[in-house]
Amino acid sequence: MIVGVPRESYPGERRVALVPGVLPSLGKAGMQVMVEAGAGNSAGYPDSEYSEKGAQVTASRAEIFSNADIIAQVLCHGSNDKTGQADLPLLRNGQVLVGFLRPLGAAATLEEIARTGATAFSVELMPRTTRAQSMDALSSMATICGYKAVVMGANTLPRIFPMLTTAAGTITPGRVLIIGAGVAGLQAIATARRLGAVASAYDMRPAAKEQVQSLGGRFVELPIEAKDAQDARGYATAQGEEFYRKQRELLGDAVATNDVVITAAVVPGKKSPVLVTAEMVARMAPGSVIVDLAAERGGNCELTRGGETVVERGVTIIGEFNVASSVPYHASQMYAKNVTSFLLNLVKDGKVQINEADEIHRETLLTHDGEIVNVRVREFFGMPAAAKEA
Ligand SMILES: NC(=O)c1ccc[n+]([C@@H]2O[C@H](COP(=O)([O-])OP(=O)(O)OC[C@H]3O[C@@H](n4cnc5c(N)ncnc54)[C@H](O)[C@@H]3O)[C@@H](O)[C@H]2O)c1
């Protein structure tokens, strides 16, 4: 069984799907790894380290695709909307593909993947259960993003975070507000506190309150309640515009009194709600910073420009895309561990064995035998049940 690791092709992407450290455990389960030359370079994993762990390194991308039974990627076609399409002709019927596929993105793109005949597993669809925790790439990348958002905010702010009492006077601590206390938001709270800031956070899911407080953050309570705030999987549900309008109104003071605002409020498959308006930005002190982790999905701040950093009304708004890729060493290490755990569960006795009774297989399987087979995805796009539904 050969697992192929092509070099990531999305412009500026620095991560790699497997790092040398996971090769021994794949090897023990009968999986040999074939890596495209230079695949790990930008993440800090040179070809020589892969070779030392027994991988075959080849310069030919086509050779990887033609030899591999399983392709492990970070951004596959779907999530790689720039260059991902070029891999479609290289995929073949029955070949397993594992990676970020943006399953709630565009149905037409998913159809293109399905037509290759590949058996594609989308890491975004991993159940958020204790058993699947070691395979949860969304959590891994969100952890990296939450950390990096604080670092970017601290680096841009013309103040320091910790409170200091010095001979030159007293410095008051920086204040960081996090909107959206999911995995990224919680990591942002922990990081901001480690740097000495006073951290507070808001989330519309009541369950987030305890998690925020357990990290030493103050939970911002708003006198509004979301209708069915979270779905069965724990994800936030989309709310009506009236709810978002009230949120904006009530969040105004909290935003105005913080130095750094990190927004990470997203709803799966939906455009991110605008929670910070231009007027709210105008009330912030000059030099304040907003780091909008929802930028790729439209942004939580009205003034965010996707992929850019702008200064508006004296406030720097960072709308960088693909933040996890800017910490490629650890992002790749975590992702590789997630993919490896997944493959160890999928490959038994040297064969890919899809077990529909296993929710990890069933929920992540996106395309199979030329069709989009995932129930959640088909429902999301309003498609009728598949001939062979996962
Ligand atoms: N193994 C596990 O059990 C496990 C692992 C990871 C995550 N989870 C759970 O999965 C869920 C999703 O986590 P995630 O980090 O992927 O979330 P996410 O990235 O989908 O969303 C980020 C946060 O934004 C919040 N949000 C959305 N709209 C908002 C609004 N209008 N106002 C305020 N906040 C808003 C969400 O409630 C969420 O907390 C959570 O319930 C989390 O606890 C469970």
Short mmCIF file of C-alpha atoms and ligand atoms in Angstrom, two decimals:
data_model
loop_
_atom_site.label_atom_id
_atom_site.label_comp_id
_atom_site.label_asym_id
_atom_site.label_seq_id
_atom_site.Cartn_x
_atom_site.Cartn_y
_atom_site.Cartn_z
CA MET A 1 0.00 0.00 0.00
CA ILE A 2 1.55 3.30 -1.12
CA VAL A 3 0.62 6.65 0.37
CA GLY A 4 1.57 9.51 -1.95
CA VAL A 5 2.35 12.98 -0.70
CA PRO A 6 2.32 15.53 -3.52
CA ARG A 7 3.82 18.94 -2.97
CA GLU A 8 1.11 21.44 -2.03
CA SER A 9 0.38 23.69 -4.99
CA TYR A 10 -1.89 26.42 -3.57
CA PRO A 11 0.02 29.71 -3.96
CA GLY A 12 1.92 30.47 -0.74
CA GLU A 13 0.92 27.19 0.93
CA ARG A 14 3.78 26.02 3.13
CA ARG A 15 2.32 22.95 4.84
CA VAL A 16 2.84 19.32 3.88
CA ALA A 17 0.38 16.48 4.50
CA LEU A 18 2.78 14.01 6.14
CA VAL A 19 5.95 14.77 8.09
CA PRO A 20 8.84 12.29 8.41
CA GLY A 21 7.96 11.55 12.05
CA VAL A 22 4.76 9.69 11.17
CA LEU A 23 6.37 7.37 8.61
CA PRO A 24 7.35 4.61 11.07
CA SER A 25 3.79 4.13 12.34
CA LEU A 26 2.44 4.08 8.78
CA GLY A 27 5.20 1.62 7.85
CA LYS A 28 4.24 -0.72 10.67
CA ALA A 29 0.71 -0.84 9.26
CA GLY A 30 2.06 -1.73 5.80
CA MET A 31 1.92 1.76 4.27
CA GLN A 32 4.98 2.95 2.35
CA VAL A 33 5.25 6.65 1.65
CA MET A 34 6.19 8.28 -1.66
CA VAL A 35 6.90 12.01 -1.44
CA GLU A 36 7.22 14.57 -4.19
CA ALA A 37 10.67 16.15 -3.98
CA GLY A 38 10.63 19.36 -1.96
CA ALA A 39 7.14 18.71 -0.54
CA GLY A 40 8.26 19.38 3.03
CA ASN A 41 10.85 22.07 2.33
CA SER A 42 8.80 25.14 3.23
CA ALA A 43 7.57 23.49 6.42
CA GLY A 44 11.09 22.63 7.59
CA TYR A 45 11.16 18.95 6.58
CA PRO A 46 13.83 18.37 3.90
CA ASP A 47 13.71 15.41 1.51
CA SER A 48 16.62 13.77 3.32
CA GLU A 49 14.51 13.37 6.48
CA TYR A 50 11.81 11.56 4.51
CA SER A 51 14.41 9.30 2.87
CA GLU A 52 15.97 8.49 6.25
CA LYS A 53 12.56 7.30 7.44
CA GLY A 54 12.24 5.04 4.39
CA ALA A 55 10.19 7.18 2.03
CA GLN A 56 10.77 7.18 -1.69
CA VAL A 57 11.31 10.73 -2.90
CA THR A 58 10.52 11.44 -6.53
CA ALA A 59 10.58 14.56 -8.65
CA SER A 60 7.55 13.51 -10.65
CA ARG A 61 4.13 14.51 -9.36
CA ALA A 62 2.49 12.29 -11.97
CA GLU A 63 4.47 9.32 -10.69
CA ILE A 64 3.12 9.90 -7.17
CA PHE A 65 -0.44 9.90 -8.41
CA SER A 66 0.03 6.87 -10.66
CA ASN A 67 1.74 4.77 -7.97
CA ALA A 68 -0.16 5.71 -4.84
CA ASP A 69 -3.18 3.85 -3.53
CA ILE A 70 -3.83 6.77 -1.19
CA ILE A 71 -3.08 10.44 -1.80
CA ALA A 72 -2.64 12.57 1.32
CA GLN A 73 -2.89 16.29 0.71
CA VAL A 74 -3.55 19.41 2.73
CA LEU A 75 -5.51 21.49 0.21
CA CYS A 76 -7.13 19.34 -2.46
CA HIS A 77 -9.23 20.60 -5.35
CA GLY A 78 -12.17 22.23 -3.61
CA SER A 79 -10.22 23.92 -0.85
CA ASN A 80 -7.48 24.75 -3.36
CA ASP A 81 -9.53 26.92 -5.69
CA LYS A 82 -6.47 28.22 -7.51
CA THR A 83 -4.45 25.25 -8.75
CA GLY A 84 -6.28 22.20 -7.37
CA GLN A 85 -8.00 21.45 -10.65
CA ALA A 86 -4.67 20.47 -12.24
CA ASP A 87 -4.66 17.30 -10.09
CA LEU A 88 -8.03 16.05 -11.32
CA PRO A 89 -6.68 14.26 -14.41
CA LEU A 90 -4.07 12.58 -12.22
CA LEU A 91 -6.63 10.98 -9.88
CA ARG A 92 -7.94 7.58 -10.84
CA ASN A 93 -10.92 5.40 -10.12
CA GLY A 94 -10.81 3.87 -6.66
CA GLN A 95 -7.81 5.92 -5.51
CA VAL A 96 -8.25 7.22 -1.98
CA LEU A 97 -7.85 10.95 -1.46
CA VAL A 98 -7.63 12.47 2.03
CA GLY A 99 -7.52 16.19 2.68
CA PHE A 100 -9.34 19.49 2.95
CA LEU A 101 -11.97 19.38 0.20
CA ARG A 102 -14.35 22.17 1.28
CA PRO A 103 -17.35 19.85 1.28
CA LEU A 104 -19.89 22.62 1.86
CA GLY A 105 -18.29 24.88 -0.77
CA ALA A 106 -19.48 24.38 -4.35
CA ALA A 107 -21.45 21.34 -5.49
CA ALA A 108 -20.00 21.59 -9.02
CA THR A 109 -16.46 21.24 -7.65
CA LEU A 110 -17.44 18.17 -5.64
CA GLU A 111 -19.01 16.68 -8.77
CA GLU A 112 -15.70 17.17 -10.57
CA ILE A 113 -13.90 15.24 -7.84
CA ALA A 114 -16.58 12.53 -7.88
CA ARG A 115 -16.24 12.11 -11.65
CA THR A 116 -12.60 11.08 -11.27
CA GLY A 117 -13.88 8.00 -9.44
CA ALA A 118 -11.68 8.80 -6.46
CA THR A 119 -12.77 7.76 -2.98
CA ALA A 120 -12.37 11.11 -1.31
CA PHE A 121 -12.44 11.63 2.44
CA SER A 122 -12.92 15.17 3.66
CA VAL A 123 -11.15 15.99 6.90
CA GLU A 124 -13.59 18.85 7.49
CA LEU A 125 -16.37 16.31 7.99
CA MET A 126 -14.62 14.48 10.82
CA PRO A 127 -17.07 13.91 13.69
CA ARG A 128 -16.19 16.03 16.75
CA THR A 129 -16.16 13.02 19.07
CA THR A 130 -13.67 11.82 21.62
CA ARG A 131 -12.81 8.83 19.43
CA ALA A 132 -12.09 11.01 16.41
CA GLN A 133 -10.14 13.63 18.37
CA SER A 134 -6.74 12.43 17.16
CA MET A 135 -7.98 12.78 13.54
CA ASP A 136 -9.56 16.20 13.95
CA ALA A 137 -7.65 18.41 11.53
CA LEU A 138 -10.09 21.30 11.90
CA SER A 139 -9.22 21.51 15.59
CA SER A 140 -5.51 21.26 14.86
CA MET A 141 -5.57 24.07 12.34
CA ALA A 142 -7.87 26.18 14.52
CA THR A 143 -5.42 25.78 17.41
CA ILE A 144 -2.61 27.11 15.24
CA CYS A 145 -4.80 29.97 13.94
CA GLY A 146 -5.91 31.03 17.42
CA TYR A 147 -2.32 31.20 18.61
CA LYS A 148 -1.09 33.04 15.52
CA ALA A 149 -3.95 35.55 15.60
CA VAL A 150 -2.81 36.74 19.03
CA VAL A 151 0.81 36.90 17.92
CA MET A 152 -0.17 38.96 14.87
CA GLY A 153 -2.31 41.23 17.01
CA ALA A 154 0.44 41.72 19.60
CA ASN A 155 3.00 42.37 16.88
CA THR A 156 0.87 45.06 15.28
CA LEU A 157 -0.40 46.80 18.43
CA PRO A 158 1.67 49.83 19.46
CA ARG A 159 1.40 48.69 23.08
CA ILE A 160 2.64 45.73 25.07
CA PHE A 161 0.35 43.13 26.62
CA PRO A 162 1.60 42.61 30.20
CA MET A 163 0.99 44.95 33.09
CA LEU A 164 4.31 46.35 34.28
CA THR A 165 5.19 48.41 37.30
CA THR A 166 8.55 49.98 36.56
CA ALA A 167 10.66 52.92 37.65
CA ALA A 168 9.45 54.57 34.47
CA GLY A 169 5.85 54.23 35.52
CA THR A 170 3.06 51.73 35.32
CA ILE A 171 1.87 50.11 32.14
CA THR A 172 -1.69 48.88 32.09
CA PRO A 173 -2.30 45.44 30.57
CA GLY A 174 -3.47 45.00 27.00
CA ARG A 175 -7.08 43.98 26.53
CA VAL A 176 -8.00 41.30 24.04
CA LEU A 177 -11.57 40.47 23.06
CA ILE A 178 -12.35 37.25 21.24
CA ILE A 179 -15.62 36.92 19.38
CA GLY A 180 -16.38 33.27 18.66
CA ALA A 181 -14.99 30.96 21.33
CA GLY A 182 -14.59 27.76 19.33
CA VAL A 183 -11.28 25.93 19.19
CA ALA A 184 -9.43 28.92 17.64
CA GLY A 185 -11.01 31.40 20.03
CA LEU A 186 -10.17 29.32 23.09
CA GLN A 187 -6.56 28.98 21.98
CA ALA A 188 -6.48 32.76 21.43
CA ILE A 189 -7.66 33.30 25.03
CA ALA A 190 -4.95 31.01 26.38
CA THR A 191 -2.25 32.67 24.26
CA ALA A 192 -3.33 36.22 25.08
CA ARG A 193 -3.27 35.39 28.78
CA ARG A 194 0.17 33.84 28.54
CA LEU A 195 1.40 37.09 27.02
CA GLY A 196 -0.07 38.99 29.95
CA ALA A 197 -3.20 40.47 28.38
CA VAL A 198 -6.61 40.57 29.98
CA ALA A 199 -8.75 38.34 27.79
CA SER A 200 -12.48 38.28 27.41
CA ALA A 201 -14.62 36.38 24.97
CA TYR A 202 -18.12 36.11 23.65
CA ASP A 203 -19.88 33.27 21.89
CA MET A 204 -23.53 32.76 21.12
CA ARG A 205 -23.35 29.14 22.28
CA PRO A 206 -24.02 29.15 26.04
CA ALA A 207 -21.75 26.07 26.41
CA ALA A 208 -18.76 28.25 25.56
CA LYS A 209 -19.05 30.27 28.79
CA GLU A 210 -17.59 27.61 31.04
CA GLN A 211 -14.76 26.88 28.58
CA VAL A 212 -13.82 30.56 28.39
CA GLN A 213 -13.83 30.86 32.17
CA SER A 214 -11.79 27.70 32.65
CA LEU A 215 -9.01 29.38 30.65
CA GLY A 216 -9.12 32.45 32.85
CA GLY A 217 -11.03 34.54 30.33
CA ARG A 218 -13.98 36.74 31.21
CA PHE A 219 -17.15 35.73 29.41
CA VAL A 220 -19.01 38.66 27.86
CA GLU A 221 -22.70 38.09 28.52
CA LEU A 222 -25.15 39.68 26.12
CA PRO A 223 -28.84 39.90 26.98
CA ILE A 224 -29.91 37.98 23.86
CA GLU A 225 -30.37 34.33 23.31
CA ALA A 226 -29.83 32.53 20.05
CA LYS A 227 -32.55 30.18 18.88
CA ASP A 228 -31.17 26.61 18.97
CA ALA A 229 -27.66 28.07 19.22
CA GLN A 230 -25.90 24.84 18.35
CA ASP A 231 -26.74 21.85 16.21
CA ALA A 232 -26.31 18.20 17.18
CA ARG A 233 -22.63 18.31 16.19
CA GLY A 234 -21.94 21.32 18.42
CA TYR A 235 -21.67 23.81 15.54
CA ALA A 236 -23.29 27.22 15.72
CA THR A 237 -26.48 27.49 13.70
CA ALA A 238 -27.16 30.36 11.31
CA GLN A 239 -29.37 33.02 12.87
CA GLY A 240 -31.63 35.64 11.33
CA GLU A 241 -30.39 39.13 10.46
CA GLU A 242 -32.33 40.59 13.40
CA PHE A 243 -30.27 38.49 15.84
CA TYR A 244 -27.01 39.63 14.24
CA ARG A 245 -28.20 43.24 14.33
CA LYS A 246 -28.82 42.96 18.08
CA GLN A 247 -25.45 41.29 18.58
CA ARG A 248 -23.69 44.16 16.82
CA GLU A 249 -25.57 46.70 18.90
CA LEU A 250 -24.67 44.95 22.15
CA LEU A 251 -21.06 44.18 21.25
CA GLY A 252 -20.26 47.84 20.50
CA ASP A 253 -18.98 48.76 23.98
CA ALA A 254 -16.93 45.58 24.35
CA VAL A 255 -15.23 46.18 20.99
CA ALA A 256 -14.58 49.85 21.74
CA THR A 257 -12.85 49.11 25.05
CA ASN A 258 -10.41 46.49 23.79
CA ASP A 259 -7.02 46.92 22.15
CA VAL A 260 -7.11 43.76 20.07
CA VAL A 261 -10.28 42.12 18.80
CA ILE A 262 -9.98 38.63 17.36
CA THR A 263 -13.01 37.48 15.44
CA ALA A 264 -13.50 33.79 14.80
CA ALA A 265 -17.28 33.43 14.55
CA VAL A 266 -18.20 31.10 11.74
CA VAL A 267 -21.12 28.90 10.77
CA PRO A 268 -20.29 25.82 8.67
CA GLY A 269 -21.10 26.30 4.99
CA LYS A 270 -22.39 29.85 5.49
CA LYS A 271 -20.95 33.29 4.97
CA SER A 272 -19.64 34.56 8.31
CA PRO A 273 -21.95 36.96 10.14
CA VAL A 274 -20.84 40.59 10.25
CA LEU A 275 -20.49 41.33 13.96
CA VAL A 276 -18.17 44.35 13.87
CA THR A 277 -19.40 47.27 11.77
CA ALA A 278 -17.52 50.30 10.46
CA GLU A 279 -19.12 52.40 13.22
CA MET A 280 -17.86 49.99 15.86
CA VAL A 281 -14.36 50.19 14.39
CA ALA A 282 -14.55 53.98 14.52
CA ARG A 283 -15.14 53.82 18.28
CA MET A 284 -11.91 51.86 18.89
CA ALA A 285 -8.78 53.69 20.06
CA PRO A 286 -6.30 54.57 17.33
CA GLY A 287 -3.69 51.86 16.96
CA SER A 288 -6.13 49.09 17.92
CA VAL A 289 -6.08 45.89 15.92
CA ILE A 290 -8.71 43.51 14.59
CA VAL A 291 -7.58 40.08 13.48
CA ASP A 292 -10.39 38.57 11.44
CA LEU A 293 -9.94 34.81 11.34
CA ALA A 294 -13.24 34.54 9.49
CA ALA A 295 -11.81 36.56 6.55
CA GLU A 296 -11.82 33.59 4.18
CA ARG A 297 -15.53 33.17 4.70
CA GLY A 298 -16.39 36.83 4.13
CA GLY A 299 -15.16 38.15 7.49
CA ASN A 300 -16.80 39.12 10.78
CA CYS A 301 -15.79 42.75 10.36
CA GLU A 302 -17.47 44.94 7.80
CA LEU A 303 -14.15 46.56 6.86
CA THR A 304 -12.11 43.37 6.45
CA ARG A 305 -10.55 42.96 3.05
CA GLY A 306 -9.95 39.30 2.37
CA GLY A 307 -6.28 38.38 2.20
CA GLU A 308 -5.16 41.91 3.08
CA THR A 309 -4.20 44.08 6.01
CA VAL A 310 -5.79 47.51 5.93
CA VAL A 311 -5.84 50.53 8.22
CA GLU A 312 -9.28 52.04 8.62
CA ARG A 313 -10.08 54.90 11.01
CA GLY A 314 -6.70 54.32 12.65
CA VAL A 315 -7.44 50.64 13.32
CA THR A 316 -5.43 47.89 11.64
CA ILE A 317 -7.64 45.13 10.29
CA ILE A 318 -5.84 41.92 9.45
CA GLY A 319 -7.78 39.72 7.04
CA GLU A 320 -5.03 37.30 6.16
CA PHE A 321 -6.04 34.03 4.48
CA ASN A 322 -4.65 30.62 5.27
CA VAL A 323 -3.18 31.61 8.63
CA ALA A 324 -2.34 28.00 9.59
CA SER A 325 0.07 27.85 6.67
CA SER A 326 2.10 30.66 8.25
CA VAL A 327 3.11 28.26 11.06
CA PRO A 328 3.92 25.39 8.69
CA TYR A 329 6.17 23.27 10.89
CA HIS A 330 3.70 22.61 13.67
CA ALA A 331 0.63 22.88 11.47
CA SER A 332 2.09 20.07 9.31
CA GLN A 333 3.13 18.04 12.33
CA MET A 334 -0.40 18.16 13.75
CA TYR A 335 -2.07 17.59 10.40
CA ALA A 336 0.22 14.63 9.66
CA LYS A 337 -0.70 13.08 12.99
CA ASN A 338 -4.41 13.57 12.23
CA VAL A 339 -4.11 12.00 8.75
CA THR A 340 -2.01 9.13 10.12
CA SER A 341 -4.56 8.31 12.83
CA PHE A 342 -7.25 8.37 10.18
CA LEU A 343 -5.31 6.07 7.84
CA LEU A 344 -4.49 3.64 10.62
CA ASN A 345 -8.22 3.37 11.22
CA LEU A 346 -9.00 2.99 7.49
CA VAL A 347 -6.32 0.54 6.42
CA LYS A 348 -6.60 -2.90 7.94
CA ASP A 349 -4.52 -5.93 6.91
CA GLY A 350 -2.84 -3.87 4.19
CA LYS A 351 -6.15 -2.91 2.53
CA VAL A 352 -8.42 0.09 2.56
CA GLN A 353 -11.50 -1.18 4.34
CA ILE A 354 -14.40 1.21 4.36
CA ASN A 355 -16.71 0.26 7.16
CA GLU A 356 -20.04 2.04 6.90
CA ALA A 357 -20.84 1.15 10.49
CA ASP A 358 -17.91 3.32 11.61
CA GLU A 359 -19.09 6.91 11.90
CA ILE A 360 -15.57 8.14 11.16
CA HIS A 361 -15.63 6.48 7.73
CA ARG A 362 -19.28 7.21 7.07
CA GLU A 363 -19.20 10.89 7.97
CA THR A 364 -15.94 11.76 6.19
CA LEU A 365 -16.52 9.80 2.99
CA LEU A 366 -17.43 12.41 0.39
CA THR A 367 -17.18 10.78 -3.03
CA HIS A 368 -17.11 7.12 -4.03
CA ASP A 369 -17.71 5.22 -7.28
CA GLY A 370 -18.24 8.44 -9.22
CA GLU A 371 -20.82 9.96 -6.86
CA ILE A 372 -21.09 12.39 -3.98
CA VAL A 373 -22.18 9.92 -1.31
CA ASN A 374 -22.15 11.95 1.89
CA VAL A 375 -25.61 12.33 3.40
CA ARG A 376 -24.90 15.63 5.18
CA VAL A 377 -23.37 17.15 2.05
CA ARG A 378 -26.16 15.96 -0.22
CA GLU A 379 -28.74 17.37 2.19
CA PHE A 380 -26.84 20.65 2.40
CA PHE A 381 -26.99 21.05 -1.38
CA GLY A 382 -30.56 19.78 -1.59
CA MET A 383 -29.55 16.76 -3.66
CA PRO A 384 -31.68 13.62 -3.67
CA ALA A 385 -30.29 10.58 -1.89
CA ALA A 386 -27.33 9.00 -3.66
CA ALA A 387 -27.61 5.63 -5.34
CA LYS A 388 -25.04 4.38 -2.82
CA GLU A 389 -25.26 6.71 0.11
CA ALA A 390 -22.45 6.73 2.66
N1 LIG B 1 -13.67 16.33 20.11
C1 LIG B 1 -14.57 17.20 20.46
O1 LIG B 1 -15.43 16.92 21.24
C2 LIG B 1 -14.55 18.57 19.83
C3 LIG B 1 -13.40 19.02 19.19
C4 LIG B 1 -13.42 20.28 18.60
C5 LIG B 1 -14.58 21.05 18.63
N2 LIG B 1 -15.67 20.60 19.27
C6 LIG B 1 -16.90 21.39 19.30
O2 LIG B 1 -17.29 21.63 17.95
C7 LIG B 1 -17.97 22.86 17.88
C8 LIG B 1 -17.38 23.71 16.78
O3 LIG B 1 -16.08 24.18 17.14
P1 LIG B 1 -15.21 24.99 16.11
O4 LIG B 1 -14.05 25.53 16.80
O5 LIG B 1 -14.99 24.17 14.88
O6 LIG B 1 -16.21 26.17 15.75
P2 LIG B 1 -16.33 26.98 14.41
O7 LIG B 1 -14.99 27.26 13.86
O8 LIG B 1 -17.37 26.32 13.54
O9 LIG B 1 -16.96 28.35 14.97
C9 LIG B 1 -16.24 29.16 15.84
C10 LIG B 1 -17.11 29.70 16.93
O10 LIG B 1 -17.90 30.78 16.42
C11 LIG B 1 -19.10 30.79 17.15
N3 LIG B 1 -20.11 31.62 16.47
C12 LIG B 1 -20.72 31.41 15.29
N4 LIG B 1 -21.57 32.41 15.03
C13 LIG B 1 -21.51 33.28 16.07
C14 LIG B 1 -22.15 34.50 16.39
N5 LIG B 1 -23.06 35.04 15.57
N6 LIG B 1 -21.81 35.09 17.54
C15 LIG B 1 -20.90 34.53 18.38
N7 LIG B 1 -20.27 33.41 18.15
C16 LIG B 1 -20.56 32.77 17.00
C17 LIG B 1 -19.44 29.33 17.26
O11 LIG B 1 -20.38 29.10 18.30
C18 LIG B 1 -18.10 28.70 17.53
O12 LIG B 1 -17.83 28.57 18.90
C19 LIG B 1 -17.89 23.46 19.26
O13 LIG B 1 -19.08 23.16 19.94
C20 LIG B 1 -16.72 22.77 19.89
O14 LIG B 1 -16.78 22.75 21.30
C21 LIG B 1 -15.68 19.36 19.87
#
